[in-house]
Every structure is written in C-alpha cells, then in structure tokens.
Amino acid sequence: MKGKVVLIGSAVIMLSVFLSGCKKENEGLNRITVSGNTNTEYNQDYIPDGASYVLPRIWDCATSLYRSDIWIHFASGSTFWMALYLPDSEGRLPTGTFSYAPACSEGFTASFYYAPPKKPAGVCFSSGTVIIGRKGDVYDIKLDLEIDPDCGGGTLKGGFHGTMTVEEVR
C-alpha cells in the first residue's frame, strides 16, 4: 500500500514538472506589455484576441520589395500593426528574425494603436526585432521594440501564439 502511494505521488510530481516546463516554453506569448511610456495609460499588459495577415505582394518602393501586413487585435480594441518589407517572396507569410527599418526598406515598420485612441498615428517605434515562427497553422510572433522618444519612449515586448486569419489586401 505504502509503495503505491509513493508511486502515485512520484507520478503526480513528474507530471507537474513536465506540464510546468511546457508552459514556460510559451511564456511571454499571448501577452504584449507596454512599459516606460510617458503616457501612463499605455503602460499595461494587452492580451491578444486574434490576429490576421495579408500575404506578400509586390510593393513599389525605390526598388521592388514584397510587403506583408500583420495585425494583432486585443479585446480592449487596441491593435498592433506591422508591415514586413522583403526582397523576395515564397507566397506565404515569411518566418525568421526581422529588424526595424523605415518603410520601404528591408525589415519591418510598426505602430501600436491604443483604444480609445489618444492620437491618430498610434505609438511609433525607433528600433527592435520581431521573430516570426510557424508550426503548421500556428504562429509564434515575438516582439521586442523600443518606443520612439517622440511617442513617449519605453518598450513594447511580448508576443502572440495562435492561428491567424488571412485577409484580403486592404
């Protein structure tokens, strides 16, 4: 009897350790945090309510680049938007690590639109990286961005984990 209790107890502990280890793998995903902004209303956690994207299409800049747009929507009505500009396309949303760059330059540009809106242009960024991964239909988007001092400074960090809806070109 005592042996069964020890065996069951050990199994419960091992299962708990295994499940908590899996949880840490996606820690920080499905939460985006704005911190250090001078507009203190922005400084909070935002929980994604869904996401969508537009497939790459040719975008006529000084040179031809392919542009893909991504939107992460929040229950509060706020939205994170980014546009990826890349020299080639595989016909699907690109994966990899991308650096912040001005529009029409290789990399990405982004804005965060707080709801209710405080300013029409949203929160702008000055630097950062985005990592996009995909397994089947599930995307992992990790964000590590610096908010431009002209937009109040601070950081936007976190990410999204889940499926995304494909949108038509807007």
mmCIF file with all atom_site columns, C-alpha atoms in Angstrom:
data_model
loop_
_atom_site.group_PDB
_atom_site.id
_atom_site.type_symbol
_atom_site.label_atom_id
_atom_site.label_alt_id
_atom_site.label_comp_id
_atom_site.label_asym_id
_atom_site.label_entity_id
_atom_site.label_seq_id
_atom_site.pdbx_PDB_ins_code
_atom_site.Cartn_x
_atom_site.Cartn_y
_atom_site.Cartn_z
_atom_site.occupancy
_atom_site.B_iso_or_equiv
_atom_site.pdbx_formal_charge
_atom_site.auth_seq_id
_atom_site.auth_comp_id
_atom_site.auth_asym_id
_atom_site.auth_atom_id
_atom_site.pdbx_PDB_model_num
ATOM 1   C CA . MET A 1 1   ? 0.000   0.000  0.000   1.00 0.00 ? 1   MET A CA 1
ATOM 2   C CA . LYS A 1 2   ? 2.762   2.427  1.005   1.00 0.00 ? 2   LYS A CA 1
ATOM 3   C CA . GLY A 1 3   ? 4.582   1.610  -2.256  1.00 0.00 ? 3   GLY A CA 1
ATOM 4   C CA . LYS A 1 4   ? 1.508   2.511  -4.337  1.00 0.00 ? 4   LYS A CA 1
ATOM 5   C CA . VAL A 1 5   ? 1.164   5.866  -2.553  1.00 0.00 ? 5   VAL A CA 1
ATOM 6   C CA . VAL A 1 6   ? 4.840   6.672  -3.215  1.00 0.00 ? 6   VAL A CA 1
ATOM 7   C CA . LEU A 1 7   ? 4.489   5.588  -6.856  1.00 0.00 ? 7   LEU A CA 1
ATOM 8   C CA . ILE A 1 8   ? 1.346   7.684  -7.405  1.00 0.00 ? 8   ILE A CA 1
ATOM 9   C CA . GLY A 1 9   ? 2.924   10.654 -5.599  1.00 0.00 ? 9   GLY A CA 1
ATOM 10  C CA . SER A 1 10  ? 6.027   10.418 -7.778  1.00 0.00 ? 10  SER A CA 1
ATOM 11  C CA . ALA A 1 11  ? 3.900   10.245 -10.925 1.00 0.00 ? 11  ALA A CA 1
ATOM 12  C CA . VAL A 1 12  ? 1.953   13.368 -9.895  1.00 0.00 ? 12  VAL A CA 1
ATOM 13  C CA . ILE A 1 13  ? 5.184   15.284 -9.210  1.00 0.00 ? 13  ILE A CA 1
ATOM 14  C CA . MET A 1 14  ? 6.698   14.217 -12.550 1.00 0.00 ? 14  MET A CA 1
ATOM 15  C CA . LEU A 1 15  ? 3.540   15.232 -14.409 1.00 0.00 ? 15  LEU A CA 1
ATOM 16  C CA . SER A 1 16  ? 3.522   18.625 -12.663 1.00 0.00 ? 16  SER A CA 1
ATOM 17  C CA . VAL A 1 17  ? 7.174   19.256 -13.564 1.00 0.00 ? 17  VAL A CA 1
ATOM 18  C CA . PHE A 1 18  ? 6.534   18.230 -17.175 1.00 0.00 ? 18  PHE A CA 1
ATOM 19  C CA . LEU A 1 19  ? 3.478   20.479 -17.558 1.00 0.00 ? 19  LEU A CA 1
ATOM 20  C CA . SER A 1 20  ? 5.127   23.486 -15.928 1.00 0.00 ? 20  SER A CA 1
ATOM 21  C CA . GLY A 1 21  ? 8.119   23.035 -18.261 1.00 0.00 ? 21  GLY A CA 1
ATOM 22  C CA . CYS A 1 22  ? 5.818   23.117 -21.279 1.00 0.00 ? 22  CYS A CA 1
ATOM 23  C CA . LYS A 1 23  ? 4.143   26.265 -20.017 1.00 0.00 ? 23  LYS A CA 1
ATOM 24  C CA . LYS A 1 24  ? 7.495   28.094 -19.772 1.00 0.00 ? 24  LYS A CA 1
ATOM 25  C CA . GLU A 1 25  ? 8.206   27.344 -23.444 1.00 0.00 ? 25  GLU A CA 1
ATOM 26  C CA . ASN A 1 26  ? 5.424   29.754 -24.493 1.00 0.00 ? 26  ASN A CA 1
ATOM 27  C CA . GLU A 1 27  ? 5.899   32.178 -21.588 1.00 0.00 ? 27  GLU A CA 1
ATOM 28  C CA . GLY A 1 28  ? 5.542   35.763 -22.785 1.00 0.00 ? 28  GLY A CA 1
ATOM 29  C CA . LEU A 1 29  ? 3.437   34.760 -25.759 1.00 0.00 ? 29  LEU A CA 1
ATOM 30  C CA . ASN A 1 30  ? -0.183  35.877 -25.888 1.00 0.00 ? 30  ASN A CA 1
ATOM 31  C CA . ARG A 1 31  ? 0.700   38.916 -23.863 1.00 0.00 ? 31  ARG A CA 1
ATOM 32  C CA . ILE A 1 32  ? 2.141   42.195 -25.059 1.00 0.00 ? 32  ILE A CA 1
ATOM 33  C CA . THR A 1 33  ? 3.405   44.661 -22.477 1.00 0.00 ? 33  THR A CA 1
ATOM 34  C CA . VAL A 1 34  ? 3.966   48.369 -22.923 1.00 0.00 ? 34  VAL A CA 1
ATOM 35  C CA . SER A 1 35  ? 6.150   49.842 -20.192 1.00 0.00 ? 35  SER A CA 1
ATOM 36  C CA . GLY A 1 36  ? 8.021   53.074 -19.514 1.00 0.00 ? 36  GLY A CA 1
ATOM 37  C CA . ASN A 1 37  ? 5.855   55.273 -21.754 1.00 0.00 ? 37  ASN A CA 1
ATOM 38  C CA . THR A 1 38  ? 5.234   58.845 -20.620 1.00 0.00 ? 38  THR A CA 1
ATOM 39  C CA . ASN A 1 39  ? 1.543   58.317 -21.418 1.00 0.00 ? 39  ASN A CA 1
ATOM 40  C CA . THR A 1 40  ? 0.969   56.078 -18.407 1.00 0.00 ? 40  THR A CA 1
ATOM 41  C CA . GLU A 1 41  ? -2.393  54.831 -19.755 1.00 0.00 ? 41  GLU A CA 1
ATOM 42  C CA . TYR A 1 42  ? -0.426  52.829 -22.360 1.00 0.00 ? 42  TYR A CA 1
ATOM 43  C CA . ASN A 1 43  ? 1.688   51.061 -19.707 1.00 0.00 ? 43  ASN A CA 1
ATOM 44  C CA . GLN A 1 44  ? -0.116  47.765 -19.216 1.00 0.00 ? 44  GLN A CA 1
ATOM 45  C CA . ASP A 1 45  ? -0.423  44.184 -20.433 1.00 0.00 ? 45  ASP A CA 1
ATOM 46  C CA . TYR A 1 46  ? -2.510  43.565 -23.556 1.00 0.00 ? 46  TYR A CA 1
ATOM 47  C CA . ILE A 1 47  ? -3.917  40.082 -24.192 1.00 0.00 ? 47  ILE A CA 1
ATOM 48  C CA . PRO A 1 48  ? -4.311  39.213 -27.901 1.00 0.00 ? 48  PRO A CA 1
ATOM 49  C CA . ASP A 1 49  ? -7.833  38.424 -29.028 1.00 0.00 ? 49  ASP A CA 1
ATOM 50  C CA . GLY A 1 50  ? -6.820  37.294 -32.515 1.00 0.00 ? 50  GLY A CA 1
ATOM 51  C CA . ALA A 1 51  ? -4.510  38.078 -35.407 1.00 0.00 ? 51  ALA A CA 1
ATOM 52  C CA . SER A 1 52  ? -4.615  38.361 -39.160 1.00 0.00 ? 52  SER A CA 1
ATOM 53  C CA . TYR A 1 53  ? -2.238  38.931 -42.062 1.00 0.00 ? 53  TYR A CA 1
ATOM 54  C CA . VAL A 1 54  ? -2.079  39.762 -45.762 1.00 0.00 ? 54  VAL A CA 1
ATOM 55  C CA . LEU A 1 55  ? 0.048   37.527 -47.968 1.00 0.00 ? 55  LEU A CA 1
ATOM 56  C CA . PRO A 1 56  ? 3.155   39.062 -49.568 1.00 0.00 ? 56  PRO A CA 1
ATOM 57  C CA . ARG A 1 57  ? 2.543   41.248 -52.582 1.00 0.00 ? 57  ARG A CA 1
ATOM 58  C CA . ILE A 1 58  ? 4.847   43.377 -54.677 1.00 0.00 ? 58  ILE A CA 1
ATOM 59  C CA . TRP A 1 59  ? 5.264   46.871 -53.233 1.00 0.00 ? 59  TRP A CA 1
ATOM 60  C CA . ASP A 1 60  ? 6.752   49.569 -55.407 1.00 0.00 ? 60  ASP A CA 1
ATOM 61  C CA . CYS A 1 61  ? 9.349   51.442 -53.366 1.00 0.00 ? 61  CYS A CA 1
ATOM 62  C CA . ALA A 1 62  ? 12.621  52.852 -54.762 1.00 0.00 ? 62  ALA A CA 1
ATOM 63  C CA . THR A 1 63  ? 13.255  49.168 -55.512 1.00 0.00 ? 63  THR A CA 1
ATOM 64  C CA . SER A 1 64  ? 10.612  46.478 -55.689 1.00 0.00 ? 64  SER A CA 1
ATOM 65  C CA . LEU A 1 65  ? 10.033  44.729 -52.370 1.00 0.00 ? 65  LEU A CA 1
ATOM 66  C CA . TYR A 1 66  ? 7.385   42.309 -51.156 1.00 0.00 ? 66  TYR A CA 1
ATOM 67  C CA . ARG A 1 67  ? 5.160   43.562 -48.352 1.00 0.00 ? 67  ARG A CA 1
ATOM 68  C CA . SER A 1 68  ? 3.175   41.503 -45.832 1.00 0.00 ? 68  SER A CA 1
ATOM 69  C CA . ASP A 1 69  ? 0.982   43.123 -43.160 1.00 0.00 ? 69  ASP A CA 1
ATOM 70  C CA . ILE A 1 70  ? 0.208   41.640 -39.741 1.00 0.00 ? 70  ILE A CA 1
ATOM 71  C CA . TRP A 1 71  ? -2.422  42.801 -37.239 1.00 0.00 ? 71  TRP A CA 1
ATOM 72  C CA . ILE A 1 72  ? -2.659  41.603 -33.650 1.00 0.00 ? 72  ILE A CA 1
ATOM 73  C CA . HIS A 1 73  ? -6.041  42.537 -32.176 1.00 0.00 ? 73  HIS A CA 1
ATOM 74  C CA . PHE A 1 74  ? -6.846  42.969 -28.476 1.00 0.00 ? 74  PHE A CA 1
ATOM 75  C CA . ALA A 1 75  ? -10.155 42.656 -26.624 1.00 0.00 ? 75  ALA A CA 1
ATOM 76  C CA . SER A 1 76  ? -9.732  46.289 -25.496 1.00 0.00 ? 76  SER A CA 1
ATOM 77  C CA . GLY A 1 77  ? -9.984  47.427 -29.126 1.00 0.00 ? 77  GLY A CA 1
ATOM 78  C CA . SER A 1 78  ? -6.266  48.254 -29.327 1.00 0.00 ? 78  SER A CA 1
ATOM 79  C CA . THR A 1 79  ? -4.289  46.925 -32.313 1.00 0.00 ? 79  THR A CA 1
ATOM 80  C CA . PHE A 1 80  ? -0.636  46.221 -33.121 1.00 0.00 ? 80  PHE A CA 1
ATOM 81  C CA . TRP A 1 81  ? 0.187   46.533 -36.836 1.00 0.00 ? 81  TRP A CA 1
ATOM 82  C CA . MET A 1 82  ? 3.370   45.822 -38.731 1.00 0.00 ? 82  MET A CA 1
ATOM 83  C CA . ALA A 1 83  ? 4.456   45.704 -42.349 1.00 0.00 ? 83  ALA A CA 1
ATOM 84  C CA . LEU A 1 84  ? 7.319   43.422 -43.405 1.00 0.00 ? 84  LEU A CA 1
ATOM 85  C CA . TYR A 1 85  ? 9.337   44.506 -46.465 1.00 0.00 ? 85  TYR A CA 1
ATOM 86  C CA . LEU A 1 86  ? 11.457  41.769 -48.048 1.00 0.00 ? 86  LEU A CA 1
ATOM 87  C CA . PRO A 1 87  ? 13.319  41.365 -51.369 1.00 0.00 ? 87  PRO A CA 1
ATOM 88  C CA . ASP A 1 88  ? 11.659  38.047 -52.249 1.00 0.00 ? 88  ASP A CA 1
ATOM 89  C CA . SER A 1 89  ? 8.542   36.035 -51.502 1.00 0.00 ? 89  SER A CA 1
ATOM 90  C CA . GLU A 1 90  ? 7.682   32.386 -51.052 1.00 0.00 ? 90  GLU A CA 1
ATOM 91  C CA . GLY A 1 91  ? 3.968   33.189 -51.443 1.00 0.00 ? 91  GLY A CA 1
ATOM 92  C CA . ARG A 1 92  ? 3.222   32.893 -47.702 1.00 0.00 ? 92  ARG A CA 1
ATOM 93  C CA . LEU A 1 93  ? 3.798   34.880 -44.545 1.00 0.00 ? 93  LEU A CA 1
ATOM 94  C CA . PRO A 1 94  ? 7.576   34.951 -44.020 1.00 0.00 ? 94  PRO A CA 1
ATOM 95  C CA . THR A 1 95  ? 9.242   33.463 -40.942 1.00 0.00 ? 95  THR A CA 1
ATOM 96  C CA . GLY A 1 96  ? 12.539  34.448 -39.343 1.00 0.00 ? 96  GLY A CA 1
ATOM 97  C CA . THR A 1 97  ? 14.070  37.344 -37.428 1.00 0.00 ? 97  THR A CA 1
ATOM 98  C CA . PHE A 1 98  ? 13.435  40.848 -38.743 1.00 0.00 ? 98  PHE A CA 1
ATOM 99  C CA . SER A 1 99  ? 14.861  44.227 -37.693 1.00 0.00 ? 99  SER A CA 1
ATOM 100 C CA . TYR A 1 100 ? 13.039  47.533 -37.506 1.00 0.00 ? 100 TYR A CA 1
ATOM 101 C CA . ALA A 1 101 ? 13.622  49.738 -40.568 1.00 0.00 ? 101 ALA A CA 1
ATOM 102 C CA . PRO A 1 102 ? 11.946  52.718 -42.240 1.00 0.00 ? 102 PRO A CA 1
ATOM 103 C CA . ALA A 1 103 ? 9.056   51.949 -44.614 1.00 0.00 ? 103 ALA A CA 1
ATOM 104 C CA . CYS A 1 104 ? 10.214  50.632 -47.992 1.00 0.00 ? 104 CYS A CA 1
ATOM 105 C CA . SER A 1 105 ? 13.481  49.324 -46.520 1.00 0.00 ? 105 SER A CA 1
ATOM 106 C CA . GLU A 1 106 ? 14.208  45.650 -45.913 1.00 0.00 ? 106 GLU A CA 1
ATOM 107 C CA . GLY A 1 107 ? 12.860  44.784 -42.441 1.00 0.00 ? 107 GLY A CA 1
ATOM 108 C CA . PHE A 1 108 ? 9.641   45.921 -40.786 1.00 0.00 ? 108 PHE A CA 1
ATOM 109 C CA . THR A 1 109 ? 7.844   49.025 -39.620 1.00 0.00 ? 109 THR A CA 1
ATOM 110 C CA . ALA A 1 110 ? 5.097   49.023 -36.986 1.00 0.00 ? 110 ALA A CA 1
ATOM 111 C CA . SER A 1 111 ? 2.594   51.018 -34.927 1.00 0.00 ? 111 SER A CA 1
ATOM 112 C CA . PHE A 1 112 ? 0.501   50.316 -31.848 1.00 0.00 ? 112 PHE A CA 1
ATOM 113 C CA . TYR A 1 113 ? -2.984  51.827 -31.810 1.00 0.00 ? 113 TYR A CA 1
ATOM 114 C CA . TYR A 1 114 ? -4.345  52.271 -28.304 1.00 0.00 ? 114 TYR A CA 1
ATOM 115 C CA . ALA A 1 115 ? -8.138  52.202 -27.788 1.00 0.00 ? 115 ALA A CA 1
ATOM 116 C CA . PRO A 1 116 ? -9.713  54.578 -27.158 1.00 0.00 ? 116 PRO A CA 1
ATOM 117 C CA . PRO A 1 117 ? -7.288  56.492 -29.414 1.00 0.00 ? 117 PRO A CA 1
ATOM 118 C CA . LYS A 1 118 ? -5.059  59.116 -27.837 1.00 0.00 ? 118 LYS A CA 1
ATOM 119 C CA . LYS A 1 119 ? -3.511  60.198 -31.142 1.00 0.00 ? 119 LYS A CA 1
ATOM 120 C CA . PRO A 1 120 ? -4.348  59.272 -34.744 1.00 0.00 ? 120 PRO A CA 1
ATOM 121 C CA . ALA A 1 121 ? -0.880  57.965 -35.699 1.00 0.00 ? 121 ALA A CA 1
ATOM 122 C CA . GLY A 1 122 ? -0.580  55.460 -32.855 1.00 0.00 ? 122 GLY A CA 1
ATOM 123 C CA . VAL A 1 123 ? 2.581   54.687 -30.887 1.00 0.00 ? 123 VAL A CA 1
ATOM 124 C CA . CYS A 1 124 ? 5.660   54.740 -33.132 1.00 0.00 ? 124 CYS A CA 1
ATOM 125 C CA . PHE A 1 125 ? 8.878   52.752 -32.732 1.00 0.00 ? 125 PHE A CA 1
ATOM 126 C CA . SER A 1 126 ? 12.553  53.560 -33.227 1.00 0.00 ? 126 SER A CA 1
ATOM 127 C CA . SER A 1 127 ? 14.200  50.110 -33.157 1.00 0.00 ? 127 SER A CA 1
ATOM 128 C CA . GLY A 1 128 ? 13.684  46.475 -32.306 1.00 0.00 ? 128 GLY A CA 1
ATOM 129 C CA . THR A 1 129 ? 13.259  42.956 -33.572 1.00 0.00 ? 129 THR A CA 1
ATOM 130 C CA . VAL A 1 130 ? 10.399  40.654 -34.460 1.00 0.00 ? 130 VAL A CA 1
ATOM 131 C CA . ILE A 1 131 ? 10.745  36.879 -34.638 1.00 0.00 ? 131 ILE A CA 1
ATOM 132 C CA . ILE A 1 132 ? 8.062   35.000 -36.580 1.00 0.00 ? 132 ILE A CA 1
ATOM 133 C CA . GLY A 1 133 ? 7.844   31.228 -36.363 1.00 0.00 ? 133 GLY A CA 1
ATOM 134 C CA . ARG A 1 134 ? 5.254   28.780 -37.641 1.00 0.00 ? 134 ARG A CA 1
ATOM 135 C CA . LYS A 1 135 ? 4.363   25.139 -36.990 1.00 0.00 ? 135 LYS A CA 1
ATOM 136 C CA . GLY A 1 136 ? 1.517   24.079 -39.259 1.00 0.00 ? 136 GLY A CA 1
ATOM 137 C CA . ASP A 1 137 ? -1.207  26.727 -38.898 1.00 0.00 ? 137 ASP A CA 1
ATOM 138 C CA . VAL A 1 138 ? 0.066   28.050 -35.553 1.00 0.00 ? 138 VAL A CA 1
ATOM 139 C CA . TYR A 1 139 ? 2.235   31.164 -35.478 1.00 0.00 ? 139 TYR A CA 1
ATOM 140 C CA . ASP A 1 140 ? 4.583   32.454 -32.773 1.00 0.00 ? 140 ASP A CA 1
ATOM 141 C CA . ILE A 1 141 ? 5.362   36.159 -33.050 1.00 0.00 ? 141 ILE A CA 1
ATOM 142 C CA . LYS A 1 142 ? 7.842   37.564 -30.525 1.00 0.00 ? 142 LYS A CA 1
ATOM 143 C CA . LEU A 1 143 ? 8.159   41.343 -30.231 1.00 0.00 ? 143 LEU A CA 1
ATOM 144 C CA . ASP A 1 144 ? 10.983  43.346 -28.648 1.00 0.00 ? 144 ASP A CA 1
ATOM 145 C CA . LEU A 1 145 ? 10.577  47.008 -29.642 1.00 0.00 ? 145 LEU A CA 1
ATOM 146 C CA . GLU A 1 146 ? 11.757  50.394 -28.409 1.00 0.00 ? 146 GLU A CA 1
ATOM 147 C CA . ILE A 1 147 ? 9.127   53.133 -28.497 1.00 0.00 ? 147 ILE A CA 1
ATOM 148 C CA . ASP A 1 148 ? 10.399  56.320 -30.128 1.00 0.00 ? 148 ASP A CA 1
ATOM 149 C CA . PRO A 1 149 ? 11.004  59.143 -27.621 1.00 0.00 ? 149 PRO A CA 1
ATOM 150 C CA . ASP A 1 150 ? 8.684   61.351 -29.730 1.00 0.00 ? 150 ASP A CA 1
ATOM 151 C CA . CYS A 1 151 ? 5.941   58.803 -28.914 1.00 0.00 ? 151 CYS A CA 1
ATOM 152 C CA . GLY A 1 152 ? 6.667   58.769 -25.174 1.00 0.00 ? 152 GLY A CA 1
ATOM 153 C CA . GLY A 1 153 ? 9.581   56.305 -25.034 1.00 0.00 ? 153 GLY A CA 1
ATOM 154 C CA . GLY A 1 154 ? 9.559   52.928 -23.317 1.00 0.00 ? 154 GLY A CA 1
ATOM 155 C CA . THR A 1 155 ? 9.240   49.421 -24.690 1.00 0.00 ? 155 THR A CA 1
ATOM 156 C CA . LEU A 1 156 ? 6.707   47.043 -26.211 1.00 0.00 ? 156 LEU A CA 1
ATOM 157 C CA . LYS A 1 157 ? 7.580   43.392 -25.532 1.00 0.00 ? 157 LYS A CA 1
ATOM 158 C CA . GLY A 1 158 ? 5.810   40.060 -25.664 1.00 0.00 ? 158 GLY A CA 1
ATOM 159 C CA . GLY A 1 159 ? 4.094   38.167 -28.393 1.00 0.00 ? 159 GLY A CA 1
ATOM 160 C CA . PHE A 1 160 ? 1.311   36.220 -29.978 1.00 0.00 ? 160 PHE A CA 1
ATOM 161 C CA . HIS A 1 161 ? 0.824   32.435 -30.193 1.00 0.00 ? 161 HIS A CA 1
ATOM 162 C CA . GLY A 1 162 ? -2.031  31.005 -32.262 1.00 0.00 ? 162 GLY A CA 1
ATOM 163 C CA . THR A 1 163 ? -3.683  30.755 -35.640 1.00 0.00 ? 163 THR A CA 1
ATOM 164 C CA . MET A 1 164 ? -4.089  33.786 -37.871 1.00 0.00 ? 164 MET A CA 1
ATOM 165 C CA . THR A 1 165 ? -6.760  34.733 -40.379 1.00 0.00 ? 165 THR A CA 1
ATOM 166 C CA . VAL A 1 166 ? -5.658  35.521 -43.941 1.00 0.00 ? 166 VAL A CA 1
ATOM 167 C CA . GLU A 1 167 ? -7.076  38.892 -45.040 1.00 0.00 ? 167 GLU A CA 1
ATOM 168 C CA . GLU A 1 168 ? -7.564  40.325 -48.495 1.00 0.00 ? 168 GLU A CA 1
ATOM 169 C CA . VAL A 1 169 ? -5.374  43.290 -49.485 1.00 0.00 ? 169 VAL A CA 1
ATOM 170 C CA . ARG A 1 170 ? -6.732  46.402 -47.755 1.00 0.00 ? 170 ARG A CA 1
#
